[in-house]
């Protein structure tokens, strides 16, 4: 009876010459049907076009359809500080350049910076990101406006920030944000203590309790540099991972940015805890923080995700650059061209990113899963020929080959046009924001 079955209605059908499947294989002459923000069907172009009647059908031609990339650690509003100061020792950079400007940030400035970040990420195929910053209300609003998926949190210090006067008020701020965004399908809230050196064990324990009570993820910078380890040992007589573990922070709900300075024993504990590390290779390289033991983590089955960190220490929020850098860095670090293959790196930016987002449905194209989809133009000279799509994605793509970005079935970017953001107006806003931040 199949031959006579009426076509099923859906919102959108995307067709392309190639589609990257869950298992890393490439389907030729493929299509995806999307309805209600989810993938209704995927398969051959002919099957989908016959079986589904779409409100809109987009023929992408010589293109590759793939899952959207997940930027698992960033500080979106820091786009305002991009290129402000580079190539300086960490403490000079932070104390003389970054902190003074950050003190002038307002909620409106943070919102503009975050919108710029969302535009940059949407343009280069990111569909979801994890964000930590001060005045995070502004970033939640920007993400909701842009249409991207986001897991965000107010950065929590044991000292005052522009968003709160003390630790109790900081935790109240998270409670309030969790309440505001609890029913939003794309914007989610997490508890985000900044790091062991800017908090106290007491605050970390309070963060653990709050995350457990509200059933929220927890995100912290951990073991970013040997200097962090030294300071932690001097203050508490233990290394950062041990401190976090004793505060009860290591659990499957925990996302750990950087994880550079870790011993083999600590990697075993990390694997046992099922916490998700986020590798930020360009930031680690630019700030000369060290090299995260990524191949050793992957070997232990730890789902290492990939992130850009903020634009002041990268300076791009471009996951294609991040993938290429990760793939190359570990080869030279281990003097081994086989230690981190392109397919593993792509997995870090997609399926492992889903662990960081605490939403295992993301990072893959699967029937019934969220329609977070991107497409790349394969007529770009730099992606020609196509011996291996995964090789081209990791080693050759720049992100500017992205022609379509879709989140939850909604097209946010297509053929140079943003559907939600007014880029000309945004650029004007950024010019005035930068004047306000840096004058006087
Ligand atoms: Zn960071």
Short mmCIF file of C-alpha atoms and ligand atoms in Angstrom, two decimals:
data_model
loop_
_atom_site.label_atom_id
_atom_site.label_comp_id
_atom_site.label_asym_id
_atom_site.label_seq_id
_atom_site.Cartn_x
_atom_site.Cartn_y
_atom_site.Cartn_z
CA UNK A 1 0.00 0.00 0.00
CA UNK A 2 3.09 2.25 0.24
CA UNK A 3 2.77 3.31 -3.39
CA UNK A 4 -0.60 4.89 -2.78
CA UNK A 5 0.11 6.44 0.63
CA UNK A 6 -0.43 10.21 0.62
CA UNK A 7 2.67 12.34 1.26
CA UNK A 8 3.17 13.35 4.88
CA UNK A 9 3.03 17.10 5.55
CA UNK A 10 6.10 18.73 7.09
CA UNK A 11 7.56 22.20 7.60
CA UNK A 12 10.78 22.00 5.61
CA UNK A 13 12.65 19.63 3.34
CA UNK A 14 16.36 20.23 2.74
CA UNK A 15 18.03 18.39 -0.11
CA UNK A 16 21.75 18.24 -0.91
CA UNK A 17 24.24 16.15 -2.81
CA UNK A 18 25.72 14.89 0.48
CA UNK A 19 24.61 14.31 4.06
CA UNK A 20 26.86 13.28 6.94
CA UNK A 21 25.20 10.52 8.95
CA UNK A 22 25.46 9.74 12.63
CA UNK A 23 28.04 7.05 12.01
CA UNK A 24 30.28 9.34 9.96
CA UNK A 25 29.20 7.91 6.62
CA UNK A 26 28.19 10.09 3.71
CA UNK A 27 24.80 9.69 2.04
CA UNK A 28 24.67 10.88 -1.56
CA UNK A 29 21.60 12.61 -3.06
CA UNK A 30 20.12 13.02 0.37
CA UNK A 31 17.32 14.93 2.03
CA UNK A 32 15.97 15.74 5.49
CA UNK A 33 12.33 16.39 6.36
CA UNK A 34 11.71 18.63 9.36
CA UNK A 35 8.50 19.15 11.33
CA UNK A 36 7.83 20.80 14.68
CA UNK A 37 11.53 21.54 15.18
CA UNK A 38 12.54 17.89 14.83
CA UNK A 39 13.87 15.63 12.12
CA UNK A 40 10.92 13.71 10.75
CA UNK A 41 12.82 11.69 8.19
CA UNK A 42 16.15 11.51 6.41
CA UNK A 43 17.27 9.44 3.51
CA UNK A 44 17.54 9.56 -0.24
CA UNK A 45 16.33 12.68 -1.99
CA UNK A 46 13.83 10.70 -4.02
CA UNK A 47 12.30 8.90 -1.04
CA UNK A 48 11.91 12.10 0.96
CA UNK A 49 10.56 14.17 -1.93
CA UNK A 50 8.01 11.47 -2.73
CA UNK A 51 6.98 10.76 0.84
CA UNK A 52 6.80 14.28 2.27
CA UNK A 53 5.02 17.47 1.23
CA UNK A 54 6.88 20.45 2.70
CA UNK A 55 5.72 24.01 3.29
CA UNK A 56 9.20 24.99 2.05
CA UNK A 57 11.67 22.88 0.09
CA UNK A 58 15.25 24.13 -0.09
CA UNK A 59 17.43 22.54 -2.75
CA UNK A 60 20.99 23.10 -1.56
CA UNK A 61 22.61 21.38 -4.57
CA UNK A 62 26.33 20.65 -4.27
CA UNK A 63 26.36 20.97 -0.51
CA UNK A 64 26.94 18.89 2.62
CA UNK A 65 24.20 18.66 5.25
CA UNK A 66 25.54 17.92 8.74
CA UNK A 67 24.74 18.47 12.43
CA UNK A 68 25.32 21.98 13.79
CA UNK A 69 28.53 22.52 15.74
CA UNK A 70 28.48 23.02 19.52
CA UNK A 71 30.74 25.63 21.11
CA UNK A 72 30.98 24.14 24.58
CA UNK A 73 32.76 27.00 26.35
CA UNK A 74 32.64 30.72 25.62
CA UNK A 75 32.03 34.17 27.04
CA UNK A 76 29.90 35.66 24.26
CA UNK A 77 29.92 39.29 25.39
CA UNK A 78 33.72 39.37 25.23
CA UNK A 79 33.49 39.95 21.47
CA UNK A 80 33.57 43.62 22.53
CA UNK A 81 37.14 43.04 23.75
CA UNK A 82 38.35 41.22 20.62
CA UNK A 83 41.83 42.44 19.71
CA UNK A 84 41.91 44.98 22.56
CA UNK A 85 45.19 43.58 23.88
CA UNK A 86 47.15 40.56 22.71
CA UNK A 87 50.55 38.95 23.15
CA UNK A 88 51.02 39.93 26.78
CA UNK A 89 51.81 37.93 29.94
CA UNK A 90 48.57 36.56 31.43
CA UNK A 91 48.48 38.76 34.55
CA UNK A 92 49.41 41.96 32.66
CA UNK A 93 46.78 41.16 30.05
CA UNK A 94 44.09 40.49 32.66
CA UNK A 95 44.86 43.20 35.19
CA UNK A 96 45.91 46.07 32.92
CA UNK A 97 43.61 45.48 29.95
CA UNK A 98 40.70 43.09 30.46
CA UNK A 99 39.56 43.73 34.07
CA UNK A 100 39.51 47.58 33.80
CA UNK A 101 37.34 47.44 30.69
CA UNK A 102 35.10 44.73 32.17
CA UNK A 103 34.39 47.02 35.12
CA UNK A 104 32.66 49.41 32.74
CA UNK A 105 30.37 46.75 31.27
CA UNK A 106 26.66 47.34 31.54
CA UNK A 107 23.84 44.96 30.82
CA UNK A 108 23.16 46.72 27.51
CA UNK A 109 26.82 46.52 26.44
CA UNK A 110 26.88 42.80 27.32
CA UNK A 111 23.72 42.25 25.28
CA UNK A 112 25.25 43.91 22.21
CA UNK A 113 28.49 41.94 22.54
CA UNK A 114 26.56 38.69 22.96
CA UNK A 115 24.41 39.42 19.90
CA UNK A 116 27.58 39.94 17.87
CA UNK A 117 28.86 36.59 19.16
CA UNK A 118 25.60 34.92 18.19
CA UNK A 119 25.86 36.39 14.69
CA UNK A 120 29.46 35.21 14.37
CA UNK A 121 28.61 31.70 15.54
CA UNK A 122 25.43 31.40 13.44
CA UNK A 123 27.40 32.52 10.36
CA UNK A 124 29.98 29.78 10.90
CA UNK A 125 27.72 26.84 11.67
CA UNK A 126 27.41 26.87 15.45
CA UNK A 127 23.90 25.94 16.60
CA UNK A 128 24.46 25.71 20.37
CA UNK A 129 26.85 27.19 22.92
CA UNK A 130 27.74 27.09 26.61
CA UNK A 131 28.27 30.57 28.04
CA UNK A 132 29.53 31.98 31.34
CA UNK A 133 29.79 35.72 32.03
CA UNK A 134 28.86 38.58 34.26
CA UNK A 135 25.45 40.21 33.69
CA UNK A 136 24.39 36.98 32.01
CA UNK A 137 20.74 38.14 31.84
CA UNK A 138 21.91 40.08 28.78
CA UNK A 139 23.35 36.96 27.16
CA UNK A 140 20.18 34.92 27.77
CA UNK A 141 18.23 37.71 26.05
CA UNK A 142 20.68 37.88 23.13
CA UNK A 143 20.62 34.12 22.63
CA UNK A 144 16.81 34.06 22.70
CA UNK A 145 16.77 36.91 20.17
CA UNK A 146 19.30 35.20 17.89
CA UNK A 147 17.55 31.81 17.98
CA UNK A 148 20.65 29.84 18.97
CA UNK A 149 20.55 27.17 21.65
CA UNK A 150 22.37 28.15 24.80
CA UNK A 151 23.30 26.78 28.20
CA UNK A 152 24.28 29.86 30.23
CA UNK A 153 25.00 30.99 33.72
CA UNK A 154 25.90 34.04 35.76
CA UNK A 155 29.60 33.82 36.60
CA UNK A 156 29.86 33.30 40.37
CA UNK A 157 32.73 34.78 42.39
CA UNK A 158 33.20 34.95 46.16
CA UNK A 159 33.52 38.75 45.74
CA UNK A 160 31.01 41.27 44.34
CA UNK A 161 30.31 41.53 40.61
CA UNK A 162 28.16 44.06 38.70
CA UNK A 163 25.30 41.53 39.08
CA UNK A 164 25.45 40.91 42.87
CA UNK A 165 26.93 42.18 46.15
CA UNK A 166 27.71 38.88 47.90
CA UNK A 167 27.57 35.09 47.55
CA UNK A 168 23.97 34.77 48.74
CA UNK A 169 22.82 37.38 46.23
CA UNK A 170 24.86 35.59 43.54
CA UNK A 171 23.00 32.33 44.21
CA UNK A 172 19.69 34.22 44.25
CA UNK A 173 20.60 35.60 40.83
CA UNK A 174 20.93 32.02 39.50
CA UNK A 175 17.60 31.02 41.12
CA UNK A 176 15.91 33.99 39.45
CA UNK A 177 17.44 33.19 36.03
CA UNK A 178 16.46 29.52 36.32
CA UNK A 179 12.87 30.57 37.06
CA UNK A 180 12.73 33.02 34.12
CA UNK A 181 14.03 30.54 31.53
CA UNK A 182 12.65 27.26 32.87
CA UNK A 183 10.17 26.75 30.02
CA UNK A 184 12.28 28.05 27.13
CA UNK A 185 13.03 25.35 24.58
CA UNK A 186 16.45 26.67 23.52
CA UNK A 187 17.80 28.73 26.44
CA UNK A 188 18.79 26.78 29.56
CA UNK A 189 20.39 27.88 32.83
CA UNK A 190 23.32 26.35 34.72
CA UNK A 191 25.18 27.11 37.96
CA UNK A 192 28.58 28.56 37.02
CA UNK A 193 31.23 29.17 39.70
CA UNK A 194 34.15 30.84 37.89
CA UNK A 195 37.16 28.83 39.14
CA UNK A 196 38.78 27.56 42.33
CA UNK A 197 40.96 30.69 42.57
CA UNK A 198 38.05 33.16 42.44
CA UNK A 199 35.67 31.29 44.77
CA UNK A 200 35.88 29.49 48.13
CA UNK A 201 35.24 25.82 48.97
CA UNK A 202 32.14 27.07 50.84
CA UNK A 203 30.77 28.78 47.71
CA UNK A 204 31.59 25.69 45.62
CA UNK A 205 29.59 23.53 48.04
CA UNK A 206 26.69 25.99 47.87
CA UNK A 207 26.87 25.78 44.06
CA UNK A 208 26.78 21.99 44.24
CA UNK A 209 23.68 22.12 46.46
CA UNK A 210 21.93 24.68 44.26
CA UNK A 211 22.61 22.63 41.11
CA UNK A 212 21.26 19.50 42.84
CA UNK A 213 18.18 21.26 44.25
CA UNK A 214 17.22 22.90 40.94
CA UNK A 215 18.51 19.97 38.85
CA UNK A 216 20.77 22.26 36.81
CA UNK A 217 24.12 21.59 35.12
CA UNK A 218 27.25 23.06 36.71
CA UNK A 219 30.11 24.68 34.80
CA UNK A 220 33.53 25.80 36.09
CA UNK A 221 37.00 26.60 34.72
CA UNK A 222 39.31 23.89 36.04
CA UNK A 223 43.06 23.25 35.94
CA UNK A 224 43.61 25.85 33.21
CA UNK A 225 47.28 26.51 34.03
CA UNK A 226 50.11 25.14 36.19
CA UNK A 227 49.95 28.51 38.02
CA UNK A 228 46.35 27.75 39.05
CA UNK A 229 47.52 24.42 40.48
CA UNK A 230 50.39 26.10 42.35
CA UNK A 231 48.11 28.72 43.86
CA UNK A 232 45.51 26.13 44.86
CA UNK A 233 48.18 23.96 46.52
CA UNK A 234 49.58 26.99 48.36
CA UNK A 235 46.14 28.10 49.62
CA UNK A 236 44.41 24.79 50.29
CA UNK A 237 47.17 22.18 50.25
CA UNK A 238 45.53 20.33 47.38
CA UNK A 239 45.27 20.47 43.61
CA UNK A 240 42.22 22.06 41.86
CA UNK A 241 40.62 18.74 40.85
CA UNK A 242 40.89 17.38 44.41
CA UNK A 243 39.38 20.59 45.77
CA UNK A 244 36.42 20.36 43.36
CA UNK A 245 35.99 16.68 44.08
CA UNK A 246 35.92 17.23 47.84
CA UNK A 247 33.36 20.00 47.34
CA UNK A 248 31.22 17.40 45.55
CA UNK A 249 31.44 19.18 42.23
CA UNK A 250 32.49 16.26 40.05
CA UNK A 251 29.44 14.52 38.65
CA UNK A 252 27.80 13.86 35.28
CA UNK A 253 26.09 17.26 35.55
CA UNK A 254 29.48 19.04 35.64
CA UNK A 255 31.20 20.69 32.67
CA UNK A 256 34.88 21.54 33.17
CA UNK A 257 36.50 24.15 30.93
CA UNK A 258 40.17 23.63 29.96
CA UNK A 259 41.43 20.64 32.05
CA UNK A 260 45.03 21.38 31.04
CA UNK A 261 47.09 20.61 34.13
CA UNK A 262 45.93 17.14 35.16
CA UNK A 263 47.89 14.07 36.27
CA UNK A 264 47.16 10.52 35.10
CA UNK A 265 45.51 9.74 38.45
CA UNK A 266 43.31 12.82 38.03
CA UNK A 267 42.31 11.66 34.55
CA UNK A 268 41.15 8.36 36.08
CA UNK A 269 39.07 10.25 38.66
CA UNK A 270 37.66 12.44 35.92
CA UNK A 271 36.62 9.38 33.89
CA UNK A 272 34.99 7.86 36.95
CA UNK A 273 33.05 11.06 37.71
CA UNK A 274 31.52 11.28 34.19
CA UNK A 275 32.06 15.05 34.23
CA UNK A 276 32.53 16.59 30.76
CA UNK A 277 35.79 18.44 30.01
CA UNK A 278 35.86 21.16 27.36
CA UNK A 279 39.05 21.58 25.38
CA UNK A 280 39.83 25.15 24.26
CA UNK A 281 43.03 24.75 22.23
CA UNK A 282 43.31 28.21 20.65
CA UNK A 283 42.80 29.98 23.98
CA UNK A 284 45.29 27.65 25.70
CA UNK A 285 47.83 28.27 22.95
CA UNK A 286 47.34 32.05 22.83
CA UNK A 287 47.63 32.45 26.60
CA UNK A 288 50.42 29.82 26.71
CA UNK A 289 48.44 27.92 29.35
CA UNK A 290 49.66 24.47 28.39
CA UNK A 291 48.36 21.46 26.45
CA UNK A 292 45.33 19.55 27.68
CA UNK A 293 45.85 15.75 27.65
CA UNK A 294 42.98 15.25 25.20
CA UNK A 295 44.09 11.95 23.58
CA UNK A 296 44.58 10.44 27.08
CA UNK A 297 41.09 11.60 28.08
CA UNK A 298 39.46 10.20 24.94
CA UNK A 299 41.30 6.91 25.48
CA UNK A 300 39.63 6.69 28.89
CA UNK A 301 36.23 7.17 27.26
CA UNK A 302 35.83 10.73 28.57
CA UNK A 303 33.53 12.70 26.20
CA UNK A 304 35.80 15.74 25.70
CA UNK A 305 33.91 18.62 24.07
CA UNK A 306 35.42 21.57 22.21
CA UNK A 307 35.07 25.31 22.88
CA UNK A 308 36.48 28.62 21.71
CA UNK A 309 36.62 30.39 25.08
CA UNK A 310 35.99 34.16 24.87
CA UNK A 311 36.94 36.37 21.94
CA UNK A 312 39.59 38.19 24.00
CA UNK A 313 41.69 35.04 24.24
CA UNK A 314 41.13 33.35 20.87
CA UNK A 315 40.10 35.77 19.08
CA UNK A 316 37.47 33.99 16.98
CA UNK A 317 34.34 32.07 17.95
CA UNK A 318 34.88 29.78 15.00
CA UNK A 319 34.53 26.06 15.63
CA UNK A 320 36.08 25.12 12.28
CA UNK A 321 39.29 26.91 13.30
CA UNK A 322 39.01 25.24 16.71
CA UNK A 323 38.66 21.78 15.17
CA UNK A 324 41.66 22.24 12.88
CA UNK A 325 43.76 23.58 15.74
CA UNK A 326 42.82 20.72 18.07
CA UNK A 327 43.65 18.13 15.43
CA UNK A 328 47.06 19.66 14.73
CA UNK A 329 48.05 20.63 18.29
CA UNK A 330 47.88 17.11 19.67
CA UNK A 331 49.77 15.63 16.77
CA UNK A 332 52.73 17.92 17.36
CA UNK A 333 52.40 17.67 21.16
CA UNK A 334 52.50 13.86 21.03
CA UNK A 335 54.74 13.73 17.93
CA UNK A 336 52.11 11.34 16.62
CA UNK A 337 50.00 11.93 13.50
CA UNK A 338 47.57 9.23 14.62
CA UNK A 339 46.77 10.36 18.18
CA UNK A 340 43.72 12.52 17.37
CA UNK A 341 42.09 11.74 14.01
CA UNK A 342 39.73 14.16 12.27
CA UNK A 343 36.71 11.99 13.03
CA UNK A 344 37.41 12.23 16.79
CA UNK A 345 37.74 16.00 16.54
CA UNK A 346 34.44 16.30 14.67
CA UNK A 347 32.87 14.13 17.39
CA UNK A 348 34.20 16.55 20.02
CA UNK A 349 32.51 19.47 18.23
CA UNK A 350 29.19 17.64 17.79
CA UNK A 351 28.24 14.56 19.82
CA UNK A 352 30.56 15.32 22.76
CA UNK A 353 29.32 18.91 22.70
CA UNK A 354 25.88 17.43 23.37
CA UNK A 355 27.23 16.03 26.65
CA UNK A 356 28.38 19.54 27.55
CA UNK A 357 24.96 20.99 26.66
CA UNK A 358 23.52 18.23 28.90
CA UNK A 359 21.25 17.30 26.02
CA UNK A 360 22.36 14.03 24.42
CA UNK A 361 19.92 14.51 21.51
CA UNK A 362 22.05 17.31 20.06
CA UNK A 363 25.11 16.96 17.81
CA UNK A 364 23.67 14.34 15.48
CA UNK A 365 21.20 13.99 12.64
CA UNK A 366 18.71 11.46 13.87
CA UNK A 367 15.05 10.80 13.14
CA UNK A 368 13.05 12.22 16.03
CA UNK A 369 16.00 14.36 17.18
CA UNK A 370 16.22 18.16 17.17
CA UNK A 371 16.59 19.74 13.73
CA UNK A 372 19.84 21.61 14.49
CA UNK A 373 21.35 21.41 11.03
CA UNK A 374 23.96 23.23 8.97
CA UNK A 375 24.99 23.01 5.32
CA UNK A 376 28.31 23.79 3.66
CA UNK A 377 28.81 24.86 0.05
CA UNK A 378 30.98 22.22 -1.61
CA UNK A 379 31.62 24.34 -4.68
CA UNK A 380 34.07 26.36 -2.56
CA UNK A 381 37.54 25.85 -4.09
CA UNK A 382 38.98 25.12 -0.64
CA UNK A 383 36.63 22.15 -0.18
CA UNK A 384 37.36 20.64 -3.57
CA UNK A 385 37.77 17.72 -4.23
CA UNK A 386 35.75 15.74 -1.70
CA UNK A 387 37.77 12.60 -1.02
CA UNK A 388 36.61 12.70 2.59
CA UNK A 389 33.99 15.13 3.94
CA UNK A 390 35.33 14.76 7.50
CA UNK A 391 38.88 15.53 6.41
CA UNK A 392 37.70 18.65 4.59
CA UNK A 393 35.59 19.76 7.57
CA UNK A 394 38.44 19.50 10.04
CA UNK A 395 41.51 20.38 7.98
CA UNK A 396 40.26 22.60 5.15
CA UNK A 397 37.00 24.38 6.01
CA UNK A 398 37.09 27.93 7.40
CA UNK A 399 33.43 28.21 8.41
CA UNK A 400 32.70 30.66 5.62
CA UNK A 401 31.49 27.81 3.44
CA UNK A 402 28.42 27.55 5.71
CA UNK A 403 25.36 28.52 3.69
CA UNK A 404 22.60 27.46 6.05
CA UNK A 405 22.17 27.32 9.82
CA UNK A 406 18.99 25.87 11.31
CA UNK A 407 18.08 25.50 14.98
CA UNK A 408 15.00 23.60 16.14
CA UNK A 409 13.79 23.55 12.55
CA UNK A 410 14.05 27.33 12.16
CA UNK A 411 16.39 28.78 9.56
CA UNK A 412 18.57 31.45 11.22
CA UNK A 413 20.95 32.00 8.33
CA UNK A 414 20.73 31.19 4.65
CA UNK A 415 22.84 32.32 1.70
CA UNK A 416 24.36 35.34 3.43
CA UNK A 417 21.13 36.51 5.08
CA UNK A 418 20.31 36.35 8.78
CA UNK A 419 16.60 35.81 9.34
CA UNK A 420 16.47 37.28 12.85
CA UNK A 421 19.44 39.64 13.17
CA UNK A 422 19.94 43.02 11.47
CA UNK A 423 23.69 42.91 10.94
CA UNK A 424 24.07 46.51 9.74
CA UNK A 425 22.27 47.83 12.83
CA UNK A 426 24.24 45.44 15.05
CA UNK A 427 27.56 46.67 13.66
CA UNK A 428 26.52 50.27 14.36
CA UNK A 429 25.55 49.23 17.93
CA UNK A 430 28.95 47.60 18.38
CA UNK A 431 30.77 50.74 17.20
CA UNK A 432 28.97 52.84 19.81
CA UNK A 433 29.42 50.14 22.48
CA UNK A 434 33.18 50.09 21.90
CA UNK A 435 33.33 53.91 22.09
CA UNK A 436 31.51 53.77 25.41
CA UNK A 437 33.78 51.02 26.76
CA UNK A 438 37.14 52.46 25.79
CA UNK A 439 36.72 56.24 26.02
CA UNK A 440 38.05 58.31 28.92
ZN1 LIG B 1 36.70 30.70 29.84
#
